[in-house]
Tab-separated table of C-alpha atoms in Angstrom:
chain	number	residue	atom	x	y	z
T	116	MET	CA	-1.368	7.224	-20.461
T	117	SER	CA	-0.030	3.652	-20.470
T	118	GLU	CA	-3.225	2.084	-19.084
T	119	ARG	CA	-6.733	2.893	-20.166
T	120	PRO	CA	-7.969	5.718	-17.932
T	121	LEU	CA	-10.959	5.410	-15.649
T	122	VAL	CA	-13.868	7.306	-17.184
T	123	SER	CA	-16.667	8.554	-14.959
T	124	VAL	CA	-19.916	8.711	-16.926
T	125	ILE	CA	-22.118	11.311	-15.227
T	126	ILE	CA	-25.809	11.181	-16.116
T	127	PRO	CA	-28.074	13.941	-14.779
T	128	ASN	CA	-31.719	12.915	-14.943
T	129	TYR	CA	-35.060	14.565	-14.393
T	130	ASN	CA	-38.190	12.583	-15.270
T	131	TYR	CA	-36.667	10.681	-18.193
T	132	ALA	CA	-37.920	7.215	-17.311
T	133	LYS	CA	-38.890	6.955	-20.980
T	134	THR	CA	-35.252	6.787	-22.136
T	135	LEU	CA	-33.091	6.227	-19.050
T	136	GLY	CA	-33.059	2.455	-19.490
T	137	ALA	CA	-31.854	2.723	-23.089
T	138	CYS	CA	-29.267	5.291	-22.032
T	139	LEU	CA	-27.847	3.040	-19.308
T	140	ARG	CA	-27.900	-0.115	-21.427
T	141	ALA	CA	-25.817	1.715	-24.032
T	142	VAL	CA	-23.381	2.944	-21.370
T	143	PHE	CA	-22.800	-0.555	-20.021
T	144	ALA	CA	-22.295	-1.820	-23.584
T	145	GLN	CA	-19.387	0.586	-24.184
T	146	THR	CA	-16.174	-0.893	-25.530
T	147	HIS	CA	-14.081	1.282	-23.205
T	148	GLN	CA	-13.180	-0.066	-19.805
T	149	PRO	CA	-12.885	0.825	-16.962
T	150	LEU	CA	-16.069	2.812	-16.468
T	151	GLU	CA	-17.684	4.351	-13.423
T	152	VAL	CA	-21.344	5.300	-13.899
T	153	ILE	CA	-23.025	7.913	-11.716
T	154	VAL	CA	-26.711	8.786	-12.131
T	155	VAL	CA	-27.762	11.987	-10.380
T	156	ASP	CA	-31.535	11.953	-10.171
T	157	ASP	CA	-32.575	15.584	-9.906
T	158	GLY	CA	-35.840	15.229	-8.002
T	159	SER	CA	-37.670	13.035	-10.523
T	160	THR	CA	-41.310	12.200	-9.865
T	161	ASP	CA	-41.520	9.318	-12.350
T	162	ALA	CA	-39.959	5.834	-12.243
T	163	SER	CA	-36.444	7.048	-13.106
T	164	ALA	CA	-34.861	6.090	-9.777
T	165	GLU	CA	-36.321	2.587	-9.905
T	166	ILE	CA	-34.972	2.125	-13.433
T	167	ALA	CA	-31.488	3.333	-12.478
T	168	ALA	CA	-31.496	1.053	-9.421
T	169	GLY	CA	-31.700	-1.917	-11.782
T	170	PHE	CA	-28.215	-1.170	-13.155
T	171	PRO	CA	-24.794	-1.466	-11.465
T	172	CYS	CA	-24.387	2.290	-11.235
T	173	ARG	CA	-24.112	4.735	-8.364
T	174	LEU	CA	-27.503	6.396	-7.920
T	175	VAL	CA	-27.692	9.707	-6.086
T	176	ARG	CA	-31.089	11.291	-5.448
T	177	THR	CA	-31.363	15.028	-4.774
T	178	ALA	CA	-33.978	17.755	-4.632
T	179	ASN	CA	-34.512	19.418	-8.001
T	180	ALA	CA	-31.747	21.970	-8.566
T	181	GLY	CA	-31.169	21.854	-12.319
T	182	VAL	CA	-28.832	20.101	-14.704
T	183	SER	CA	-25.749	22.165	-13.786
T	184	ALA	CA	-26.049	21.277	-10.103
T	185	ALA	CA	-26.551	17.615	-11.015
T	186	ARG	CA	-23.469	17.564	-13.240
T	187	ASN	CA	-21.371	19.339	-10.623
T	188	LEU	CA	-22.460	16.875	-7.939
T	189	GLY	CA	-21.603	13.975	-10.228
T	190	ALA	CA	-18.181	15.487	-10.905
T	191	ARG	CA	-17.500	15.874	-7.172
T	192	LEU	CA	-18.372	12.220	-6.585
T	193	ALA	CA	-16.452	10.930	-9.602
T	194	SER	CA	-13.142	9.088	-9.325
T	195	GLY	CA	-12.167	9.091	-13.001
T	196	GLU	CA	-9.488	11.204	-14.628
T	197	ILE	CA	-11.929	11.776	-17.486
T	198	LEU	CA	-15.501	12.937	-16.916
T	199	PHE	CA	-18.036	11.974	-19.570
T	200	PHE	CA	-21.224	14.001	-19.232
T	201	LEU	CA	-24.233	12.300	-20.785
T	202	ASP	CA	-27.884	13.308	-20.819
T	203	SER	CA	-30.386	10.617	-19.910
T	204	ASP	CA	-32.234	11.014	-23.223
T	205	VAL	CA	-29.167	9.988	-25.259
T	206	GLU	CA	-28.180	6.447	-26.293
T	207	LEU	CA	-24.465	6.238	-27.114
T	208	ARG	CA	-22.969	4.182	-29.885
T	209	PRO	CA	-20.832	1.377	-28.401
T	210	ASP	CA	-17.537	3.075	-29.296
T	211	ALA	CA	-18.464	6.624	-28.218
T	212	VAL	CA	-16.547	6.729	-24.931
T	213	ALA	CA	-13.540	4.883	-26.366
T	214	THR	CA	-13.351	7.287	-29.304
T	215	ALA	CA	-13.513	10.343	-27.037
T	216	VAL	CA	-10.754	8.912	-24.835
T	217	ASP	CA	-8.585	8.117	-27.875
T	218	LEU	CA	-8.928	11.685	-29.151
T	219	LEU	CA	-7.948	13.099	-25.758
T	220	GLU	CA	-4.965	10.753	-25.531
T	221	GLN	CA	-3.784	11.703	-29.023
T	222	ASP	CA	-3.697	15.428	-28.210
T	223	PRO	CA	-2.667	16.469	-24.683
T	224	ASN	CA	-3.729	20.050	-25.474
T	225	LEU	CA	-7.366	19.027	-25.880
T	226	GLY	CA	-9.402	19.674	-22.776
T	227	SER	CA	-12.734	18.359	-24.002
T	228	VAL	CA	-14.164	16.180	-26.759
T	229	CYS	CA	-17.878	16.538	-27.448
T	230	GLY	CA	-20.055	14.448	-29.718
T	231	ILE	CA	-22.947	14.877	-32.122
T	232	TYR	CA	-26.443	13.454	-32.347
T	233	ASP	CA	-27.335	10.831	-34.904
T	234	TRP	CA	-29.893	12.035	-37.446
T	235	VAL	CA	-32.290	9.253	-36.388
T	236	PRO	CA	-34.254	9.931	-33.156
T	237	LEU	CA	-33.899	7.562	-30.231
T	238	VAL	CA	-37.712	7.454	-30.070
T	239	ASP	CA	-39.513	8.662	-33.193
T	240	ASP	CA	-42.586	10.584	-32.048
T	241	GLY	CA	-43.410	12.369	-35.276
T	242	PRO	CA	-42.280	15.083	-37.707
T	243	VAL	CA	-41.540	17.765	-35.100
T	244	GLU	CA	-39.076	15.499	-33.327
T	245	ARG	CA	-37.598	14.286	-36.617
T	246	TYR	CA	-37.040	17.914	-37.599
T	247	LYS	CA	-35.310	18.838	-34.344
T	248	VAL	CA	-33.094	15.760	-34.241
T	249	MET	CA	-32.051	16.103	-37.871
T	250	GLN	CA	-31.443	19.835	-37.510
T	251	GLY	CA	-29.392	19.226	-34.358
T	252	HIS	CA	-27.381	16.541	-36.131
T	253	TYR	CA	-26.629	18.761	-39.114
T	254	TRP	CA	-25.766	21.772	-36.950
T	255	ARG	CA	-23.173	19.860	-34.959
T	256	LEU	CA	-21.859	18.166	-38.087
T	257	ARG	CA	-21.473	21.598	-39.717
T	258	CYS	CA	-19.559	22.922	-36.701
T	259	ALA	CA	-17.349	19.830	-36.281
T	260	GLY	CA	-13.774	20.675	-35.410
T	261	GLU	CA	-12.393	23.057	-32.825
T	262	VAL	CA	-15.201	25.099	-31.255
T	263	ARG	CA	-15.777	27.571	-28.425
T	264	ALA	CA	-18.955	25.943	-27.132
T	265	ALA	CA	-19.301	22.792	-25.061
T	266	PHE	CA	-21.929	20.134	-25.781
T	267	PHE	CA	-22.298	18.214	-22.553
T	268	SER	CA	-25.341	16.228	-23.587
T	269	LEU	CA	-22.557	13.866	-24.693
T	270	GLY	CA	-19.083	15.134	-24.013
T	271	ALA	CA	-15.822	14.154	-22.330
T	272	LEU	CA	-13.781	16.535	-20.201
T	273	ARG	CA	-10.462	16.012	-18.455
T	274	ARG	CA	-10.958	16.192	-14.695
T	275	SER	CA	-7.861	18.399	-14.408
T	276	VAL	CA	-9.420	20.883	-16.835
T	277	TYR	CA	-12.752	20.822	-15.007
T	278	GLU	CA	-10.987	21.616	-11.752
T	279	ARG	CA	-9.090	24.482	-13.392
T	280	VAL	CA	-12.105	26.008	-15.143
T	281	GLY	CA	-14.425	25.480	-12.193
T	282	PRO	CA	-17.943	24.048	-11.945
T	283	LEU	CA	-20.864	24.712	-14.236
T	284	ASP	CA	-22.947	27.750	-13.333
T	285	GLU	CA	-25.766	26.447	-11.163
T	286	HIS	CA	-27.927	29.553	-11.500
T	287	LEU	CA	-28.397	28.723	-15.198
T	288	ARG	CA	-31.235	26.353	-16.066
T	289	TYR	CA	-30.561	26.755	-19.801
T	290	THR	CA	-27.466	27.641	-21.883
T	291	GLU	CA	-25.219	26.324	-19.111
T	292	ASP	CA	-22.961	24.394	-21.487
T	293	VAL	CA	-22.648	27.392	-23.838
T	294	GLU	CA	-21.488	29.541	-20.925
T	295	TYR	CA	-19.163	26.797	-19.697
T	296	GLY	CA	-17.705	26.347	-23.162
T	297	ALA	CA	-17.035	30.080	-23.329
T	298	ARG	CA	-15.032	29.833	-20.093
T	299	LEU	CA	-13.386	26.548	-21.034
T	300	SER	CA	-12.219	27.771	-24.440
T	301	THR	CA	-10.119	30.521	-22.820
T	302	MET	CA	-8.062	27.867	-21.012
T	303	SER	CA	-8.158	24.771	-23.193
T	304	ARG	CA	-9.242	23.503	-26.592
T	305	ILE	CA	-12.628	21.906	-27.313
T	306	LEU	CA	-13.105	19.422	-30.143
T	307	LEU	CA	-16.543	18.660	-31.561
T	308	SER	CA	-16.134	15.244	-33.168
T	309	PRO	CA	-18.547	13.511	-35.578
T	310	ARG	CA	-16.961	10.221	-34.488
T	311	VAL	CA	-18.580	10.442	-31.041
T	312	VAL	CA	-22.264	9.778	-31.683
T	313	GLY	CA	-25.465	9.159	-29.758
T	314	ARG	CA	-29.153	8.938	-30.617
T	315	HIS	CA	-31.285	11.600	-28.952
T	316	ASP	CA	-34.933	11.734	-27.895
T	317	ASP	CA	-35.991	15.342	-28.456
T	318	ASP	CA	-39.206	17.306	-27.977
T	319	ASP	CA	-42.083	16.225	-30.192
T	320	ARG	CA	-44.531	19.096	-29.600
T	321	LEU	CA	-44.127	22.320	-31.549
T	322	SER	CA	-45.302	24.544	-28.686
T	323	VAL	CA	-42.656	23.089	-26.360
T	324	LEU	CA	-39.960	23.403	-29.020
T	325	LEU	CA	-40.753	27.065	-29.710
T	326	ARG	CA	-41.002	27.954	-26.017
T	327	LYS	CA	-37.639	26.359	-25.217
T	328	GLN	CA	-35.991	28.069	-28.177
T	329	PHE	CA	-37.269	31.449	-27.004
T	330	VAL	CA	-36.291	30.938	-23.359
T	331	ARG	CA	-32.805	29.739	-24.300
T	332	SER	CA	-32.150	32.402	-26.936
T	333	VAL	CA	-33.027	35.530	-24.940
T	334	PRO	CA	-30.171	35.310	-22.380
T	335	LEU	CA	-27.620	34.321	-25.025
T	336	VAL	CA	-27.711	37.921	-26.270
T	337	ALA	CA	-25.841	38.907	-23.100
T	338	LEU	CA	-23.159	36.301	-23.783
T	339	PHE	CA	-22.718	37.198	-27.456
T	340	ALA	CA	-22.566	40.895	-26.529
T	341	ASP	CA	-19.663	40.200	-24.155
T	342	ARG	CA	-16.546	41.854	-25.572
T	343	GLY	CA	-14.205	39.703	-23.522
T	344	PRO	CA	-12.421	36.486	-24.535
T	345	ARG	CA	-15.416	34.389	-23.391
T	346	ARG	CA	-17.557	35.589	-26.274
T	347	PRO	CA	-18.734	32.626	-28.391
T	348	GLN	CA	-18.627	32.614	-32.169
T	349	LEU	CA	-21.834	33.257	-34.092
T	350	GLY	CA	-20.912	30.294	-36.274
T	351	ASP	CA	-21.444	28.036	-33.259
T	352	THR	CA	-25.164	28.864	-33.122
T	353	ALA	CA	-27.823	26.382	-34.221
T	354	TYR	CA	-29.627	28.948	-36.364
T	355	ARG	CA	-27.626	30.901	-38.915
T	356	PRO	CA	-27.841	34.693	-38.479
T	357	ALA	CA	-28.377	35.114	-42.241
T	358	ALA	CA	-31.343	32.719	-42.213
T	359	VAL	CA	-32.816	34.391	-39.124
T	360	ALA	CA	-32.503	37.804	-40.798
T	361	ALA	CA	-34.096	36.495	-44.005
T	362	THR	CA	-36.991	35.093	-41.980
T	363	GLY	CA	-37.464	38.496	-40.370
T	364	LEU	CA	-37.551	40.082	-43.819
T	365	ALA	CA	-40.209	37.623	-44.964
T	366	LEU	CA	-42.415	38.213	-41.939
T	367	ALA	CA	-42.005	41.988	-42.167
T	368	GLY	CA	-43.877	41.876	-45.459
T	369	LEU	CA	-47.114	40.830	-43.742
T	370	PRO	CA	-47.775	43.923	-41.587
T	371	LEU	CA	-46.235	46.236	-44.186
T	372	ALA	CA	-48.767	44.928	-46.699
T	373	LEU	CA	-51.390	46.914	-44.782
T	374	LEU	CA	-49.614	50.033	-46.013
T	375	THR	CA	-48.789	48.851	-49.521
T	376	PRO	CA	-49.491	45.537	-51.258
T	377	TRP	CA	-46.036	45.722	-52.814
T	378	ALA	CA	-44.613	44.784	-49.417
T	379	LEU	CA	-45.887	41.242	-49.928
T	380	VAL	CA	-42.951	40.689	-52.261
T	381	LEU	CA	-40.804	40.559	-49.119
T	382	LEU	CA	-42.416	37.238	-48.169
T	383	PRO	CA	-41.129	35.157	-51.118
T	384	LEU	CA	-37.868	37.100	-51.169
T	385	GLY	CA	-37.266	36.372	-47.500
T	386	LEU	CA	-38.180	32.694	-47.806
T	387	ALA	CA	-35.866	32.426	-50.803
T	388	GLY	CA	-33.166	33.976	-48.637
T	389	VAL	CA	-33.728	31.338	-45.951
T	390	ALA	CA	-33.563	28.570	-48.545
T	391	GLY	CA	-30.378	30.062	-49.967
T	392	ALA	CA	-28.706	30.396	-46.581
T	393	GLU	CA	-29.670	26.825	-45.667
T	394	ARG	CA	-29.337	25.180	-49.079
T	395	ALA	CA	-26.651	22.737	-47.909
T	396	MET	CA	-28.776	21.637	-44.949
T	397	LEU	CA	-31.890	21.261	-47.104
T	398	ARG	CA	-29.939	19.138	-49.602
T	399	PHE	CA	-28.743	17.003	-46.701
T	400	VAL	CA	-32.315	16.561	-45.426
T	401	ARG	CA	-33.650	15.695	-48.881
T	402	ARG	CA	-30.855	13.200	-49.497
T	403	THR	CA	-30.955	11.641	-46.023
T	404	ALA	CA	-34.702	11.516	-45.401
T	405	GLY	CA	-35.441	10.637	-49.021
T	406	SER	CA	-38.730	12.537	-48.940
T	407	ARG	CA	-39.597	15.801	-50.659
T	408	ARG	CA	-42.684	16.121	-48.460
T	409	PHE	CA	-40.680	15.872	-45.248
T	410	THR	CA	-38.149	18.365	-46.628
T	411	LEU	CA	-40.986	20.883	-47.053
T	412	VAL	CA	-42.201	20.170	-43.508
T	413	PHE	CA	-38.622	20.547	-42.276
T	414	PHE	CA	-38.302	23.904	-44.045
T	415	ALA	CA	-41.591	25.202	-42.606
T	416	LEU	CA	-40.588	24.209	-39.072
T	417	HIS	CA	-37.154	25.723	-39.573
T	418	VAL	CA	-38.714	29.039	-40.600
T	419	LEU	CA	-40.802	29.014	-37.408
T	420	MET	CA	-37.701	28.320	-35.314
T	421	ASN	CA	-35.816	31.103	-37.114
T	422	ALA	CA	-38.684	33.487	-36.405
T	423	THR	CA	-38.676	32.521	-32.728
T	424	THR	CA	-34.907	32.971	-32.560
T	425	GLY	CA	-35.121	36.399	-34.176
T	426	PHE	CA	-37.906	37.520	-31.848
T	427	ALA	CA	-35.945	36.258	-28.834
T	428	ALA	CA	-32.836	38.098	-30.038
T	429	GLY	CA	-34.864	41.304	-30.271
T	430	VAL	CA	-36.205	40.844	-26.744
T	431	GLY	CA	-32.709	40.057	-25.500
T	432	ALA	CA	-31.251	43.132	-27.215
T	433	LEU	CA	-33.897	45.347	-25.617
T	434	ARG	CA	-33.172	43.872	-22.201
T	435	TRP	CA	-29.430	44.289	-22.752
T	436	LEU	CA	-29.939	47.988	-23.526
T	437	THR	CA	-32.191	48.635	-20.547
T	438	SER	CA	-30.968	46.320	-17.777
T	439	ARG	CA	-27.512	46.239	-16.210
T	440	ARG	CA	-28.494	43.068	-14.386
T	441	PHE	CA	-29.246	41.375	-17.707
T	442	ARG	CA	-25.918	42.537	-19.146
T	443	ARG	CA	-24.232	40.755	-16.241
T	444	PHE	CA	-26.401	37.648	-16.529
T	445	TYR	CA	-23.380	35.411	-17.168
T	446	HIS	CA	-21.176	37.131	-14.583
T	447	GLN	CA	-22.959	35.931	-11.468
T	448	GLY	CA	-23.503	32.683	-9.607
T	449	THR	CA	-21.029	29.831	-10.014
T	450	ALA	CA	-19.446	31.378	-13.114
T	451	ALA	CA	-18.522	34.530	-11.199
T	452	GLN	CA	-16.985	32.440	-8.416
T	453	ALA	CA	-14.943	30.467	-10.942
T	454	GLU	CA	-13.772	33.663	-12.660
T	455	ALA	CA	-12.687	35.125	-9.317
T	456	ALA	CA	-10.792	31.948	-8.442
T	457	ASN	CA	-8.962	31.982	-11.785
T	458	ALA	CA	-8.246	35.726	-11.793
């Protein structure tokens, strides 16, 4: 590309008035030009539309249909040869778009460049949010390089690749980018780059965090059980299988203690297993946060998230064994149409 390509920044939004202004200010402060900015407001009931209207962007208001439908609509309206998907609770660093474009220009075989979250929250609402943002940062940092999952909370995608792979699956309210990455990786390469960074405002209530983790993890069993080329890698998951298994071992000691008190030894053994599996992450947290107390809080929250992930995996496995419809969860809707078109 001799001239800098037009990048279409596509921002799906649903009730994120809290952060949408910061998100848009960061977009319009990007070093890359030219930019086209499209905000797809997905049926918000807060002041999101009014906030977006204060910026020189294209604002499209729709009935609530989910993030996949909003991204697909933005892609259909976009004029750029590169699509940059960005969630409205993310504030990009000034060079994020330029860096993603440079990486795509340097390697014509790359179809997508996705970024990572900073370890500092966009809005710090307490220890639960600090845990989730730092864990999300470390997870993506650990997986940096070529991956088989897409991260479209901040990620660039060549329009030509999007048109070849097809749209995101609009029947998915969660895990849509994991499914899309599984399809995308069979046709093109995906780079997860620590040079493309944004600050993220995550959930700050433990009940919400645990519920979302459960709801998102159950259907992923069907995708990981897929024996085809779309199957993601376990290493791409946010919660290490070894740590999840060790958490299960620790918790198993509690009910088994009703049969024999010796079973209680499983609790410290399991927790030690979690600490061992996540020792690099815990060192990172201790070094970065500079607080032993927060590291202990981080570990406790991580154990709870591991337990939720393990329970969800068990529920998903049971559903996979008993329901053909569940086994075909990722082979319906928009994904099925795209597969048929590319067959």
